[in-house]
Amino acid sequence: MSQRSSQLQQRGRGTRRAAVWCLAIALFVQSARAGSPWRRGSGPLLTHHLSKRSFFDIQCKGVYDKTIFAKLDRICEDCYHLFREPQVHSLCMSQCFTTEYFKGCVESLLMSEDMPNFRKMIEYLAK
């Protein structure tokens, strides 16, 4: 009976660990989404690299709108913070946010339902 009891305790600990990890991941994703500018409103989260020059450097040929540019850039920043790969941010932004890397970042950040809105923003910047 004590061996059976020991097995049940170990199973319970494993289940609790899995539940804690699932909760931690869910909280991370929720906090990443809640901290993003398109969720907070239009707060000024513009950093130094969102200049008009960087807009043209990534081959955007449309209208330069700092707010839209910042929202799309934030997706790439969040993606970089998620994967911690130095090239992720620039690959995500390249060709004015039109690469598969940007789409992959949106999916990784669990924001696929917002993709139609992002496409409109990208179209405005990339024309």
PDB file of C-alpha atoms in Angstrom:
ATOM      1  CA  MET A   1       0.000   0.000   0.000  1.00  0.00           C
ATOM      2  CA  SER A   2       2.849   2.428   0.736  1.00  0.00           C
ATOM      3  CA  GLN A   3       4.301   1.938  -2.753  1.00  0.00           C
ATOM      4  CA  ARG A   4       0.916   2.753  -4.309  1.00  0.00           C
ATOM      5  CA  SER A   5       0.606   5.822  -2.086  1.00  0.00           C
ATOM      6  CA  SER A   6       4.082   6.961  -3.134  1.00  0.00           C
ATOM      7  CA  GLN A   7       3.194   6.592  -6.826  1.00  0.00           C
ATOM      8  CA  LEU A   8       0.021   8.646  -6.373  1.00  0.00           C
ATOM      9  CA  GLN A   9       1.964  11.398  -4.600  1.00  0.00           C
ATOM     10  CA  GLN A  10       4.533  11.553  -7.412  1.00  0.00           C
ATOM     11  CA  ARG A  11       1.784  11.714 -10.025  1.00  0.00           C
ATOM     12  CA  GLY A  12       0.118  14.535  -8.101  1.00  0.00           C
ATOM     13  CA  ARG A  13       3.363  16.517  -7.963  1.00  0.00           C
ATOM     14  CA  GLY A  14       3.900  16.081 -11.707  1.00  0.00           C
ATOM     15  CA  THR A  15       0.379  17.272 -12.427  1.00  0.00           C
ATOM     16  CA  ARG A  16       0.853  20.297 -10.163  1.00  0.00           C
ATOM     17  CA  ARG A  17       4.129  21.176 -11.890  1.00  0.00           C
ATOM     18  CA  ALA A  18       2.473  20.991 -15.297  1.00  0.00           C
ATOM     19  CA  ALA A  19      -0.377  23.186 -14.049  1.00  0.00           C
ATOM     20  CA  VAL A  20       2.078  25.747 -12.669  1.00  0.00           C
ATOM     21  CA  TRP A  21       3.976  25.857 -15.989  1.00  0.00           C
ATOM     22  CA  CYS A  22       0.748  26.260 -17.958  1.00  0.00           C
ATOM     23  CA  LEU A  23      -0.320  29.088 -15.668  1.00  0.00           C
ATOM     24  CA  ALA A  24       3.088  30.779 -15.971  1.00  0.00           C
ATOM     25  CA  ILE A  25       2.962  30.623 -19.775  1.00  0.00           C
ATOM     26  CA  ALA A  26      -0.614  31.923 -19.834  1.00  0.00           C
ATOM     27  CA  LEU A  27       0.324  34.823 -17.550  1.00  0.00           C
ATOM     28  CA  PHE A  28       3.344  35.666 -19.701  1.00  0.00           C
ATOM     29  CA  VAL A  29       1.280  35.741 -22.887  1.00  0.00           C
ATOM     30  CA  GLN A  30      -1.474  37.775 -21.233  1.00  0.00           C
ATOM     31  CA  SER A  31       0.962  40.316 -19.800  1.00  0.00           C
ATOM     32  CA  ALA A  32       2.738  40.630 -23.160  1.00  0.00           C
ATOM     33  CA  ARG A  33      -0.564  41.325 -24.898  1.00  0.00           C
ATOM     34  CA  ALA A  34      -1.820  43.678 -22.165  1.00  0.00           C
ATOM     35  CA  GLY A  35       1.439  45.645 -22.257  1.00  0.00           C
ATOM     36  CA  SER A  36       1.311  46.244 -25.978  1.00  0.00           C
ATOM     37  CA  PRO A  37       0.328  49.710 -27.226  1.00  0.00           C
ATOM     38  CA  TRP A  38      -2.639  48.493 -29.319  1.00  0.00           C
ATOM     39  CA  ARG A  39      -4.165  47.041 -26.138  1.00  0.00           C
ATOM     40  CA  ARG A  40      -3.468  50.039 -23.915  1.00  0.00           C
ATOM     41  CA  GLY A  41      -4.635  52.717 -26.224  1.00  0.00           C
ATOM     42  CA  SER A  42      -2.469  55.159 -28.054  1.00  0.00           C
ATOM     43  CA  GLY A  43       0.146  55.815 -25.384  1.00  0.00           C
ATOM     44  CA  PRO A  44       3.471  57.101 -26.691  1.00  0.00           C
ATOM     45  CA  LEU A  45       5.708  54.060 -26.784  1.00  0.00           C
ATOM     46  CA  LEU A  46       7.964  55.400 -29.476  1.00  0.00           C
ATOM     47  CA  THR A  47      11.618  54.595 -29.158  1.00  0.00           C
ATOM     48  CA  HIS A  48      14.564  56.188 -30.922  1.00  0.00           C
ATOM     49  CA  HIS A  49      14.651  53.619 -33.737  1.00  0.00           C
ATOM     50  CA  LEU A  50      11.181  54.567 -35.000  1.00  0.00           C
ATOM     51  CA  SER A  51      12.515  57.454 -37.019  1.00  0.00           C
ATOM     52  CA  LYS A  52      11.419  58.316 -40.517  1.00  0.00           C
ATOM     53  CA  ARG A  53      14.780  57.067 -41.751  1.00  0.00           C
ATOM     54  CA  SER A  54      14.192  53.573 -40.340  1.00  0.00           C
ATOM     55  CA  PHE A  55      10.772  53.652 -42.030  1.00  0.00           C
ATOM     56  CA  PHE A  56      12.468  53.997 -45.411  1.00  0.00           C
ATOM     57  CA  ASP A  57      15.309  51.631 -44.455  1.00  0.00           C
ATOM     58  CA  ILE A  58      12.833  48.751 -44.231  1.00  0.00           C
ATOM     59  CA  GLN A  59      11.472  49.641 -47.687  1.00  0.00           C
ATOM     60  CA  CYS A  60       8.185  51.248 -46.658  1.00  0.00           C
ATOM     61  CA  LYS A  61       7.001  53.484 -49.491  1.00  0.00           C
ATOM     62  CA  GLY A  62       3.616  54.608 -48.173  1.00  0.00           C
ATOM     63  CA  VAL A  63       2.615  57.212 -45.622  1.00  0.00           C
ATOM     64  CA  TYR A  64       4.850  57.537 -42.564  1.00  0.00           C
ATOM     65  CA  ASP A  65       2.569  57.299 -39.525  1.00  0.00           C
ATOM     66  CA  LYS A  66       4.469  57.070 -36.231  1.00  0.00           C
ATOM     67  CA  THR A  67       1.565  55.498 -34.358  1.00  0.00           C
ATOM     68  CA  ILE A  68       1.005  52.702 -36.867  1.00  0.00           C
ATOM     69  CA  PHE A  69       4.741  52.172 -37.272  1.00  0.00           C
ATOM     70  CA  ALA A  70       5.109  51.900 -33.479  1.00  0.00           C
ATOM     71  CA  LYS A  71       2.296  49.348 -33.196  1.00  0.00           C
ATOM     72  CA  LEU A  72       3.782  47.092 -35.860  1.00  0.00           C
ATOM     73  CA  ASP A  73       7.295  47.530 -34.488  1.00  0.00           C
ATOM     74  CA  ARG A  74       6.044  46.549 -31.038  1.00  0.00           C
ATOM     75  CA  ILE A  75       4.973  43.176 -32.417  1.00  0.00           C
ATOM     76  CA  CYS A  76       8.521  42.639 -33.662  1.00  0.00           C
ATOM     77  CA  GLU A  77       9.967  43.763 -30.315  1.00  0.00           C
ATOM     78  CA  ASP A  78       7.679  41.405 -28.400  1.00  0.00           C
ATOM     79  CA  CYS A  79       8.663  38.604 -30.766  1.00  0.00           C
ATOM     80  CA  TYR A  80      12.343  39.331 -30.159  1.00  0.00           C
ATOM     81  CA  HIS A  81      11.750  39.236 -26.388  1.00  0.00           C
ATOM     82  CA  LEU A  82       9.918  35.934 -26.763  1.00  0.00           C
ATOM     83  CA  PHE A  83      12.639  34.166 -28.783  1.00  0.00           C
ATOM     84  CA  ARG A  84      15.749  36.172 -27.775  1.00  0.00           C
ATOM     85  CA  GLU A  85      17.284  35.807 -31.229  1.00  0.00           C
ATOM     86  CA  PRO A  86      19.062  39.005 -32.364  1.00  0.00           C
ATOM     87  CA  GLN A  87      17.935  38.806 -35.992  1.00  0.00           C
ATOM     88  CA  VAL A  88      14.229  38.231 -35.212  1.00  0.00           C
ATOM     89  CA  HIS A  89      13.436  41.934 -34.842  1.00  0.00           C
ATOM     90  CA  SER A  90      14.987  42.989 -38.145  1.00  0.00           C
ATOM     91  CA  LEU A  91      13.595  39.986 -40.057  1.00  0.00           C
ATOM     92  CA  CYS A  92      10.138  40.733 -38.686  1.00  0.00           C
ATOM     93  CA  MET A  93      10.319  44.371 -39.832  1.00  0.00           C
ATOM     94  CA  SER A  94      11.990  43.707 -43.179  1.00  0.00           C
ATOM     95  CA  GLN A  95      10.200  44.587 -46.410  1.00  0.00           C
ATOM     96  CA  CYS A  96       7.853  46.828 -44.430  1.00  0.00           C
ATOM     97  CA  PHE A  97       6.441  44.042 -42.229  1.00  0.00           C
ATOM     98  CA  THR A  98       5.396  41.918 -45.237  1.00  0.00           C
ATOM     99  CA  THR A  99       7.566  38.834 -44.703  1.00  0.00           C
ATOM    100  CA  GLU A 100       6.529  35.496 -43.267  1.00  0.00           C
ATOM    101  CA  TYR A 101       8.566  36.405 -40.183  1.00  0.00           C
ATOM    102  CA  PHE A 102       6.055  39.107 -39.247  1.00  0.00           C
ATOM    103  CA  LYS A 103       3.170  36.679 -39.722  1.00  0.00           C
ATOM    104  CA  GLY A 104       5.026  34.082 -37.649  1.00  0.00           C
ATOM    105  CA  CYS A 105       5.557  36.614 -34.885  1.00  0.00           C
ATOM    106  CA  VAL A 106       1.861  37.499 -34.860  1.00  0.00           C
ATOM    107  CA  GLU A 107       1.006  33.806 -34.576  1.00  0.00           C
ATOM    108  CA  SER A 108       3.631  33.207 -31.876  1.00  0.00           C
ATOM    109  CA  LEU A 109       2.237  36.089 -29.842  1.00  0.00           C
ATOM    110  CA  LEU A 110      -1.262  34.596 -30.191  1.00  0.00           C
ATOM    111  CA  MET A 111      -2.575  37.621 -32.050  1.00  0.00           C
ATOM    112  CA  SER A 112      -3.772  35.962 -35.258  1.00  0.00           C
ATOM    113  CA  GLU A 113      -7.283  37.331 -34.805  1.00  0.00           C
ATOM    114  CA  ASP A 114      -5.829  40.847 -35.200  1.00  0.00           C
ATOM    115  CA  MET A 115      -4.050  40.026 -38.481  1.00  0.00           C
ATOM    116  CA  PRO A 116      -6.679  41.656 -40.765  1.00  0.00           C
ATOM    117  CA  ASN A 117      -6.194  44.921 -38.879  1.00  0.00           C
ATOM    118  CA  PHE A 118      -2.404  44.588 -39.105  1.00  0.00           C
ATOM    119  CA  ARG A 119      -2.671  43.988 -42.864  1.00  0.00           C
ATOM    120  CA  LYS A 120      -4.539  47.285 -43.259  1.00  0.00           C
ATOM    121  CA  MET A 121      -1.837  49.074 -41.271  1.00  0.00           C
ATOM    122  CA  ILE A 122       0.910  47.455 -43.350  1.00  0.00           C
ATOM    123  CA  GLU A 123      -0.848  48.343 -46.586  1.00  0.00           C
ATOM    124  CA  TYR A 124      -1.039  51.975 -45.458  1.00  0.00           C
ATOM    125  CA  LEU A 125       2.708  52.050 -44.738  1.00  0.00           C
ATOM    126  CA  ALA A 126       3.866  49.956 -47.684  1.00  0.00           C
ATOM    127  CA  LYS A 127       1.937  51.488 -50.615  1.00  0.00           C
TER     128      LYS A 127
END
